[in-house]
Amino acid sequence: MRPVFSVVVPCYNEEDCILATHGRLTAVMAGMGEPYELLFVNDGSRDATPQMLDELSARDPMVKVVHFARNAGHQAAVSAGMDYASGEAVVIIDADLQDPPEVIPEMARLWREGAQVVYGKRKSRAGEGLLKKWTAKWFYRLLRKLAGDAFPEDTGDFRLADRKVVDVVKAMPEHARYLRGMFAWAGFQQVPLEYDREARFAGETHYPLKKMLRLAANGVMSFSEKPLHLALWLGLLWLLAGGVTLLILLVSELMGWGTMRLGLPVLVCLAAGSILLAIWIVGAYLARVYEEVKGRPLYVVAATRGFEPKETRLPPGARVRS
Ligand code: UDP
Ligand code: MG
């Protein structure tokens, strides 16, 4: 039977969370009284997560598992979950219980009332450092400036999305994935639902600063060309600086002051820095273009568990393409 709800849970080394997450999700989903599936995507975990998921799928028919051949990242794991999900609505939720499953029935209610995406908006964030909160806040502001107001603030990937919207996002083949932006890009009827983000149930974040920055860069570069235009403004600025310097040099020469010599190396350093910065920006976009052109699969599936025999094959939408 086709489930009404598919809950997609990306998991990377979550052995301390899996059972608790499964328990709470099951309580919530079973309480809603409609067919559902819990779709765990094991993103190349190196701890006991894979075995625990297999055991879960052996004893709970609602559980389906997709094992990646290696770690492909959170956004790829969620994308795989959407590829394999067959529900009319897809819920995306982290495995660490930072996003409380108890919010899902309210999301479902709003969906029944006509919303096509209900995205969780973080009212508060427990257990996250000041730096993370502060950088997140400013990043979302910057993104809205660069990419437009359609990008909701304080919003992660925790959401419920209608099949229609999921199919649109699935059809977007880009590798530099910034799913929350891709959902916003899709349009449709989107409504926020405020919730308090909890602290991690156990373990540590798998989003170190480097991964955070990469996600942020994907967010900016997948949705805005504005950084590329920075070269124009830098160029104009340097033309202006050059003109002013020339003028000062001329005056200084005429008046016999001869004091401008020191300023030149400084100007040269600043100019060289700006040029390299502009080249870096072009390079960052180019690297993304290269990534897309290669057209490699987004993720590689090693095995699946709990699907009906015909589903065990890769679904047509899966991005393991030749
Ligand atoms: N995750 C993943 N692959 C990764 C990193 C994280 O599937 O390479 C999963 C992780 O198991 C969790 C979710 O993505 O379910 C969010 O990760 P995490 O809680 O570490 O990030 P944070 O909430 O600290 O931003
Ligand atoms: Mg987390």
PDB file of C-alpha atoms in Angstrom, residues 114-282:
ATOM      1  CA  GLY A 114      -3.694  23.316   1.580  1.00  0.00           C
ATOM      2  CA  ALA A 115      -0.056  24.122   2.315  1.00  0.00           C
ATOM      3  CA  GLN A 116       2.292  22.331  -0.061  1.00  0.00           C
ATOM      4  CA  VAL A 117       5.435  22.892   1.966  1.00  0.00           C
ATOM      5  CA  VAL A 118       5.414  23.344   5.718  1.00  0.00           C
ATOM      6  CA  TYR A 119       8.915  24.305   6.814  1.00  0.00           C
ATOM      7  CA  GLY A 120      10.113  24.364  10.381  1.00  0.00           C
ATOM      8  CA  LYS A 121      11.198  27.791  11.515  1.00  0.00           C
ATOM      9  CA  ARG A 122      13.485  27.804  14.516  1.00  0.00           C
ATOM     10  CA  LYS A 123      12.109  29.902  17.310  1.00  0.00           C
ATOM     11  CA  SER A 124      15.034  28.979  19.519  1.00  0.00           C
ATOM     12  CA  ARG A 125      18.078  26.773  19.206  1.00  0.00           C
ATOM     13  CA  ALA A 126      19.083  24.904  22.317  1.00  0.00           C
ATOM     14  CA  GLY A 127      22.513  23.351  22.632  1.00  0.00           C
ATOM     15  CA  GLU A 128      24.114  25.401  19.897  1.00  0.00           C
ATOM     16  CA  GLY A 129      26.997  27.751  20.554  1.00  0.00           C
ATOM     17  CA  LEU A 130      26.770  31.513  20.253  1.00  0.00           C
ATOM     18  CA  LEU A 131      29.084  31.414  17.240  1.00  0.00           C
ATOM     19  CA  LYS A 132      26.833  28.998  15.358  1.00  0.00           C
ATOM     20  CA  LYS A 133      23.699  31.004  16.144  1.00  0.00           C
ATOM     21  CA  TRP A 134      25.375  34.251  15.180  1.00  0.00           C
ATOM     22  CA  THR A 135      26.927  32.959  11.950  1.00  0.00           C
ATOM     23  CA  ALA A 136      23.639  31.280  10.992  1.00  0.00           C
ATOM     24  CA  LYS A 137      21.734  34.518  11.537  1.00  0.00           C
ATOM     25  CA  TRP A 138      24.091  36.589   9.421  1.00  0.00           C
ATOM     26  CA  PHE A 139      24.384  33.961   6.742  1.00  0.00           C
ATOM     27  CA  TYR A 140      20.617  33.856   6.232  1.00  0.00           C
ATOM     28  CA  ARG A 141      20.549  37.648   6.044  1.00  0.00           C
ATOM     29  CA  LEU A 142      23.339  37.661   3.447  1.00  0.00           C
ATOM     30  CA  LEU A 143      21.612  34.964   1.418  1.00  0.00           C
ATOM     31  CA  ARG A 144      18.375  36.910   1.374  1.00  0.00           C
ATOM     32  CA  LYS A 145      20.278  39.993   0.200  1.00  0.00           C
ATOM     33  CA  LEU A 146      22.007  38.058  -2.565  1.00  0.00           C
ATOM     34  CA  ALA A 147      19.381  35.608  -3.656  1.00  0.00           C
ATOM     35  CA  GLY A 148      16.113  37.289  -2.821  1.00  0.00           C
ATOM     36  CA  ASP A 149      13.521  37.277  -0.110  1.00  0.00           C
ATOM     37  CA  ALA A 150      12.076  33.892  -1.048  1.00  0.00           C
ATOM     38  CA  PHE A 151      14.658  32.319   1.241  1.00  0.00           C
ATOM     39  CA  PRO A 152      13.166  31.957   4.670  1.00  0.00           C
ATOM     40  CA  GLU A 153      15.282  32.843   7.677  1.00  0.00           C
ATOM     41  CA  ASP A 154      16.110  30.431  10.515  1.00  0.00           C
ATOM     42  CA  THR A 155      15.017  27.477   8.478  1.00  0.00           C
ATOM     43  CA  GLY A 156      16.813  24.192   8.042  1.00  0.00           C
ATOM     44  CA  ASP A 157      15.751  21.125   6.126  1.00  0.00           C
ATOM     45  CA  PHE A 158      13.122  20.013   8.663  1.00  0.00           C
ATOM     46  CA  ARG A 159       9.898  20.189   6.687  1.00  0.00           C
ATOM     47  CA  LEU A 160       6.914  18.427   5.202  1.00  0.00           C
ATOM     48  CA  ALA A 161       6.532  18.675   1.449  1.00  0.00           C
ATOM     49  CA  ASP A 162       3.774  17.597  -0.848  1.00  0.00           C
ATOM     50  CA  ARG A 163       4.515  14.981  -3.525  1.00  0.00           C
ATOM     51  CA  LYS A 164       4.190  17.651  -6.231  1.00  0.00           C
ATOM     52  CA  VAL A 165       6.955  19.786  -4.746  1.00  0.00           C
ATOM     53  CA  VAL A 166       9.131  16.763  -3.973  1.00  0.00           C
ATOM     54  CA  ASP A 167       8.932  15.760  -7.626  1.00  0.00           C
ATOM     55  CA  VAL A 168      10.033  19.248  -8.692  1.00  0.00           C
ATOM     56  CA  VAL A 169      13.032  19.177  -6.355  1.00  0.00           C
ATOM     57  CA  LYS A 170      13.892  15.616  -7.443  1.00  0.00           C
ATOM     58  CA  ALA A 171      13.976  16.804 -11.038  1.00  0.00           C
ATOM     59  CA  MET A 172      16.663  19.360 -10.205  1.00  0.00           C
ATOM     60  CA  PRO A 173      19.875  17.479 -10.988  1.00  0.00           C
ATOM     61  CA  GLU A 174      22.379  19.917  -9.507  1.00  0.00           C
ATOM     62  CA  HIS A 175      25.222  18.572  -7.409  1.00  0.00           C
ATOM     63  CA  ALA A 176      25.820  21.698  -5.382  1.00  0.00           C
ATOM     64  CA  ARG A 177      22.683  20.994  -3.426  1.00  0.00           C
ATOM     65  CA  TYR A 178      21.151  23.455  -1.049  1.00  0.00           C
ATOM     66  CA  LEU A 179      17.820  21.770  -0.520  1.00  0.00           C
ATOM     67  CA  ARG A 180      16.108  24.420   1.557  1.00  0.00           C
ATOM     68  CA  GLY A 181      16.868  26.887  -1.246  1.00  0.00           C
ATOM     69  CA  MET A 182      15.712  24.440  -3.912  1.00  0.00           C
ATOM     70  CA  PHE A 183      12.389  24.033  -2.107  1.00  0.00           C
ATOM     71  CA  ALA A 184      12.042  27.814  -1.851  1.00  0.00           C
ATOM     72  CA  TRP A 185      12.892  28.109  -5.557  1.00  0.00           C
ATOM     73  CA  ALA A 186      10.142  25.633  -6.460  1.00  0.00           C
ATOM     74  CA  GLY A 187       7.478  27.999  -5.192  1.00  0.00           C
ATOM     75  CA  PHE A 188       4.020  26.555  -4.396  1.00  0.00           C
ATOM     76  CA  GLN A 189       2.145  27.280  -1.215  1.00  0.00           C
ATOM     77  CA  GLN A 190       4.801  27.410   1.516  1.00  0.00           C
ATOM     78  CA  VAL A 191       4.073  28.113   5.149  1.00  0.00           C
ATOM     79  CA  PRO A 192       6.353  28.306   8.175  1.00  0.00           C
ATOM     80  CA  LEU A 193       5.723  26.459  11.398  1.00  0.00           C
ATOM     81  CA  GLU A 194       7.606  27.737  14.404  1.00  0.00           C
ATOM     82  CA  TYR A 195       9.250  25.257  16.737  1.00  0.00           C
ATOM     83  CA  ASP A 196      11.956  25.126  19.363  1.00  0.00           C
ATOM     84  CA  ARG A 197      15.051  23.385  18.107  1.00  0.00           C
ATOM     85  CA  GLU A 198      16.299  21.037  20.764  1.00  0.00           C
ATOM     86  CA  ALA A 199      19.809  20.028  21.663  1.00  0.00           C
ATOM     87  CA  ARG A 200      21.237  16.913  20.069  1.00  0.00           C
ATOM     88  CA  PHE A 201      19.923  13.751  21.756  1.00  0.00           C
ATOM     89  CA  ALA A 202      23.440  12.264  21.828  1.00  0.00           C
ATOM     90  CA  GLY A 203      26.762  12.481  20.063  1.00  0.00           C
ATOM     91  CA  GLU A 204      28.345  15.404  18.289  1.00  0.00           C
ATOM     92  CA  THR A 205      27.486  17.430  15.241  1.00  0.00           C
ATOM     93  CA  HIS A 206      28.704  16.053  11.909  1.00  0.00           C
ATOM     94  CA  TYR A 207      28.650  19.510  10.455  1.00  0.00           C
ATOM     95  CA  PRO A 208      32.054  20.924  11.310  1.00  0.00           C
ATOM     96  CA  LEU A 209      32.820  24.474  10.228  1.00  0.00           C
ATOM     97  CA  LYS A 210      34.263  23.305   6.897  1.00  0.00           C
ATOM     98  CA  LYS A 211      31.070  21.467   5.871  1.00  0.00           C
ATOM     99  CA  MET A 212      28.975  24.396   7.116  1.00  0.00           C
ATOM    100  CA  LEU A 213      30.965  26.802   4.947  1.00  0.00           C
ATOM    101  CA  ARG A 214      30.632  24.527   1.929  1.00  0.00           C
ATOM    102  CA  LEU A 215      26.865  24.334   2.393  1.00  0.00           C
ATOM    103  CA  ALA A 216      26.735  28.105   2.793  1.00  0.00           C
ATOM    104  CA  ALA A 217      28.819  28.620  -0.364  1.00  0.00           C
ATOM    105  CA  ASN A 218      26.517  26.255  -2.258  1.00  0.00           C
ATOM    106  CA  GLY A 219      23.570  28.250  -0.993  1.00  0.00           C
ATOM    107  CA  VAL A 220      25.009  31.511  -2.240  1.00  0.00           C
ATOM    108  CA  MET A 221      26.471  30.312  -5.538  1.00  0.00           C
ATOM    109  CA  SER A 222      23.580  28.079  -6.564  1.00  0.00           C
ATOM    110  CA  PHE A 223      21.137  30.908  -6.207  1.00  0.00           C
ATOM    111  CA  SER A 224      23.004  34.104  -6.911  1.00  0.00           C
ATOM    112  CA  GLU A 225      25.380  35.468  -9.530  1.00  0.00           C
ATOM    113  CA  LYS A 226      26.030  38.583  -7.549  1.00  0.00           C
ATOM    114  CA  PRO A 227      29.458  37.553  -6.208  1.00  0.00           C
ATOM    115  CA  LEU A 228      30.638  37.336  -9.828  1.00  0.00           C
ATOM    116  CA  HIS A 229      29.755  40.977 -10.303  1.00  0.00           C
ATOM    117  CA  LEU A 230      31.992  41.934  -7.407  1.00  0.00           C
ATOM    118  CA  ALA A 231      34.868  42.054  -9.921  1.00  0.00           C
ATOM    119  CA  LEU A 232      33.135  44.926 -11.680  1.00  0.00           C
ATOM    120  CA  TRP A 233      32.863  46.965  -8.500  1.00  0.00           C
ATOM    121  CA  LEU A 234      36.395  46.143  -7.421  1.00  0.00           C
ATOM    122  CA  GLY A 235      37.623  47.097 -10.892  1.00  0.00           C
ATOM    123  CA  LEU A 236      35.787  50.408 -10.811  1.00  0.00           C
ATOM    124  CA  LEU A 237      37.103  51.095  -7.326  1.00  0.00           C
ATOM    125  CA  TRP A 238      40.668  50.502  -8.480  1.00  0.00           C
ATOM    126  CA  LEU A 239      40.251  52.652 -11.547  1.00  0.00           C
ATOM    127  CA  LEU A 240      39.085  55.418  -9.263  1.00  0.00           C
ATOM    128  CA  ALA A 241      41.947  54.821  -6.821  1.00  0.00           C
ATOM    129  CA  GLY A 242      44.379  54.825  -9.758  1.00  0.00           C
ATOM    130  CA  GLY A 243      42.994  58.110 -11.065  1.00  0.00           C
ATOM    131  CA  VAL A 244      43.158  59.817  -7.687  1.00  0.00           C
ATOM    132  CA  THR A 245      46.694  58.531  -7.104  1.00  0.00           C
ATOM    133  CA  LEU A 246      47.796  59.801 -10.500  1.00  0.00           C
ATOM    134  CA  LEU A 247      46.376  63.179  -9.704  1.00  0.00           C
ATOM    135  CA  ILE A 248      48.115  63.334  -6.339  1.00  0.00           C
ATOM    136  CA  LEU A 249      51.379  62.200  -7.910  1.00  0.00           C
ATOM    137  CA  LEU A 250      51.155  64.922 -10.547  1.00  0.00           C
ATOM    138  CA  VAL A 251      50.428  67.615  -7.976  1.00  0.00           C
ATOM    139  CA  SER A 252      53.132  66.257  -5.697  1.00  0.00           C
ATOM    140  CA  GLU A 253      55.606  66.280  -8.597  1.00  0.00           C
ATOM    141  CA  LEU A 254      54.701  69.819  -9.620  1.00  0.00           C
ATOM    142  CA  MET A 255      54.970  71.085  -6.045  1.00  0.00           C
ATOM    143  CA  GLY A 256      58.203  69.166  -5.503  1.00  0.00           C
ATOM    144  CA  TRP A 257      56.883  67.277  -2.373  1.00  0.00           C
ATOM    145  CA  GLY A 258      58.128  63.879  -3.578  1.00  0.00           C
ATOM    146  CA  THR A 259      56.288  62.050  -0.762  1.00  0.00           C
ATOM    147  CA  MET A 260      54.144  59.581  -2.665  1.00  0.00           C
ATOM    148  CA  ARG A 261      56.700  56.793  -3.066  1.00  0.00           C
ATOM    149  CA  LEU A 262      55.571  54.816   0.018  1.00  0.00           C
ATOM    150  CA  GLY A 263      51.937  54.761  -1.018  1.00  0.00           C
ATOM    151  CA  LEU A 264      52.628  52.842  -4.182  1.00  0.00           C
ATOM    152  CA  PRO A 265      53.565  49.416  -2.743  1.00  0.00           C
ATOM    153  CA  VAL A 266      50.483  49.569  -0.541  1.00  0.00           C
ATOM    154  CA  LEU A 267      48.291  50.301  -3.528  1.00  0.00           C
ATOM    155  CA  VAL A 268      49.890  47.477  -5.498  1.00  0.00           C
ATOM    156  CA  CYS A 269      49.255  44.979  -2.677  1.00  0.00           C
ATOM    157  CA  LEU A 270      45.630  46.044  -2.344  1.00  0.00           C
ATOM    158  CA  ALA A 271      45.099  45.832  -6.082  1.00  0.00           C
ATOM    159  CA  ALA A 272      46.742  42.420  -6.360  1.00  0.00           C
ATOM    160  CA  GLY A 273      44.612  41.205  -3.440  1.00  0.00           C
ATOM    161  CA  SER A 274      41.411  42.338  -5.121  1.00  0.00           C
ATOM    162  CA  ILE A 275      42.369  40.721  -8.398  1.00  0.00           C
ATOM    163  CA  LEU A 276      43.117  37.400  -6.716  1.00  0.00           C
ATOM    164  CA  LEU A 277      39.872  37.611  -4.765  1.00  0.00           C
ATOM    165  CA  ALA A 278      37.953  38.128  -7.992  1.00  0.00           C
ATOM    166  CA  ILE A 279      39.774  35.194  -9.586  1.00  0.00           C
ATOM    167  CA  TRP A 280      38.901  33.041  -6.598  1.00  0.00           C
ATOM    168  CA  ILE A 281      35.234  33.885  -6.975  1.00  0.00           C
ATOM    169  CA  VAL A 282      35.317  32.995 -10.669  1.00  0.00           C
TER     170      VAL A 282
END
